[in-house]
């Protein structure tokens, strides 16, 4: 099946000024890809620059991993206006049910 598809496929060659979409892969949902853009191709790397980028990526595998991970270096706090927890059902209730809940 793959060979059949590959017979009709062609390599993409991007030129400066072309409009492109960026694919942002999402973990766990490979069937629903997320695209951003369009972005414009601003310049093209020549051969020595491409080799330099590849060497840089291979010298720091912990920074340029294909597998997303979590960091322990940065944390953040969310300050709420009211510290009382909000208790809600994870679904919408009809107006009639809302009225009954208010009475309880």
Coordinates of C-alpha atoms in Angstrom, one line a residue:
X1 CA 0.0 0.0 0.0
X2 CA 2.8 2.4 0.9
X3 CA 4.6 1.7 -2.4
X4 CA 1.5 2.4 -4.3
X5 CA 1.1 5.8 -2.6
X6 CA 4.8 6.6 -3.0
X7 CA 4.6 6.1 -6.8
X8 CA 2.5 9.2 -7.2
X9 CA 4.1 11.3 -4.4
X10 CA 6.7 14.0 -5.1
X11 CA 9.2 15.8 -2.9
X12 CA 8.2 19.3 -1.8
X13 CA 10.5 22.1 -2.7
X14 CA 9.7 25.4 -0.9
X15 CA 10.8 28.7 -2.3
X16 CA 11.2 32.1 -0.5
X17 CA 7.8 33.7 -0.3
X18 CA 5.8 30.5 -0.2
X19 CA 3.0 30.2 2.3
X20 CA 3.2 27.2 4.6
X21 CA 1.3 25.6 7.5
X22 CA 3.1 24.4 10.6
X23 CA 2.0 21.0 11.9
X24 CA 1.8 20.9 15.8
X25 CA 1.5 17.2 16.7
X26 CA -0.6 16.6 19.8
X27 CA 0.2 13.7 22.1
X28 CA -2.5 11.0 22.1
X29 CA -4.6 12.3 19.2
X30 CA -2.7 11.5 16.1
X31 CA -5.9 11.5 14.1
X32 CA -6.6 15.1 14.8
X33 CA -3.6 17.1 13.7
X34 CA -3.3 20.8 14.7
X35 CA -2.0 23.3 12.1
X36 CA -0.9 26.9 12.6
X37 CA -0.3 29.5 10.0
X38 CA 0.0 30.4 7.2
X39 CA 3.6 31.5 7.6
X40 CA 5.8 32.9 4.9
X41 CA 9.2 31.3 4.0
X42 CA 11.6 34.1 4.7
X43 CA 14.9 32.6 3.6
X44 CA 16.5 29.3 2.6
X45 CA 19.4 27.7 4.4
X46 CA 22.4 26.8 2.2
X47 CA 24.2 23.5 2.5
X48 CA 26.8 24.5 5.2
X49 CA 24.0 26.0 7.3
X50 CA 21.9 22.9 7.0
X51 CA 24.8 20.7 8.2
X52 CA 25.5 23.1 11.1
X53 CA 21.9 22.9 12.2
X54 CA 21.9 19.1 12.0
X55 CA 25.1 18.9 14.1
X56 CA 23.6 21.3 16.6
X57 CA 20.5 19.2 17.0
X58 CA 22.5 16.0 17.3
X59 CA 24.8 17.5 19.9
X60 CA 21.9 18.4 22.3
X61 CA 19.5 15.4 22.1
X62 CA 18.0 16.3 25.5
X63 CA 16.8 19.7 24.1
X64 CA 15.6 18.5 20.7
X65 CA 13.7 15.3 21.5
X66 CA 10.9 14.0 19.4
X67 CA 9.0 13.0 22.5
X68 CA 7.4 15.9 24.5
X69 CA 8.1 15.9 28.2
X70 CA 7.6 18.0 31.3
X71 CA 10.1 20.4 32.9
X72 CA 10.9 20.7 36.6
X73 CA 12.7 24.0 36.0
X74 CA 9.7 26.4 35.7
X75 CA 6.6 26.6 37.9
X76 CA 3.8 29.1 38.2
X77 CA 1.1 29.9 40.6
X78 CA -2.4 31.0 39.8
X79 CA -3.8 33.6 42.3
X80 CA -7.6 33.4 42.6
X81 CA -9.8 36.3 43.7
X82 CA -11.7 34.0 45.9
X83 CA -10.0 30.9 47.5
X84 CA -13.3 29.1 48.1
X85 CA -13.5 26.0 45.8
X86 CA -16.2 26.1 43.1
X87 CA -18.2 22.9 43.0
X88 CA -19.9 22.4 39.6
X89 CA -21.1 19.4 37.6
X90 CA -19.0 18.8 34.5
X91 CA -22.1 19.3 32.2
X92 CA -24.7 22.0 31.5
X93 CA -27.9 21.8 33.5
X94 CA -31.3 22.9 32.2
X95 CA -32.8 26.1 33.7
X96 CA -35.4 24.0 35.5
X97 CA -32.7 21.9 37.2
X98 CA -30.8 25.1 38.1
X99 CA -33.8 26.5 39.8
X100 CA -34.2 23.3 41.8
X101 CA -30.5 23.4 42.8
X102 CA -30.8 27.0 44.0
X103 CA -33.8 26.0 46.2
X104 CA -31.7 23.2 47.9

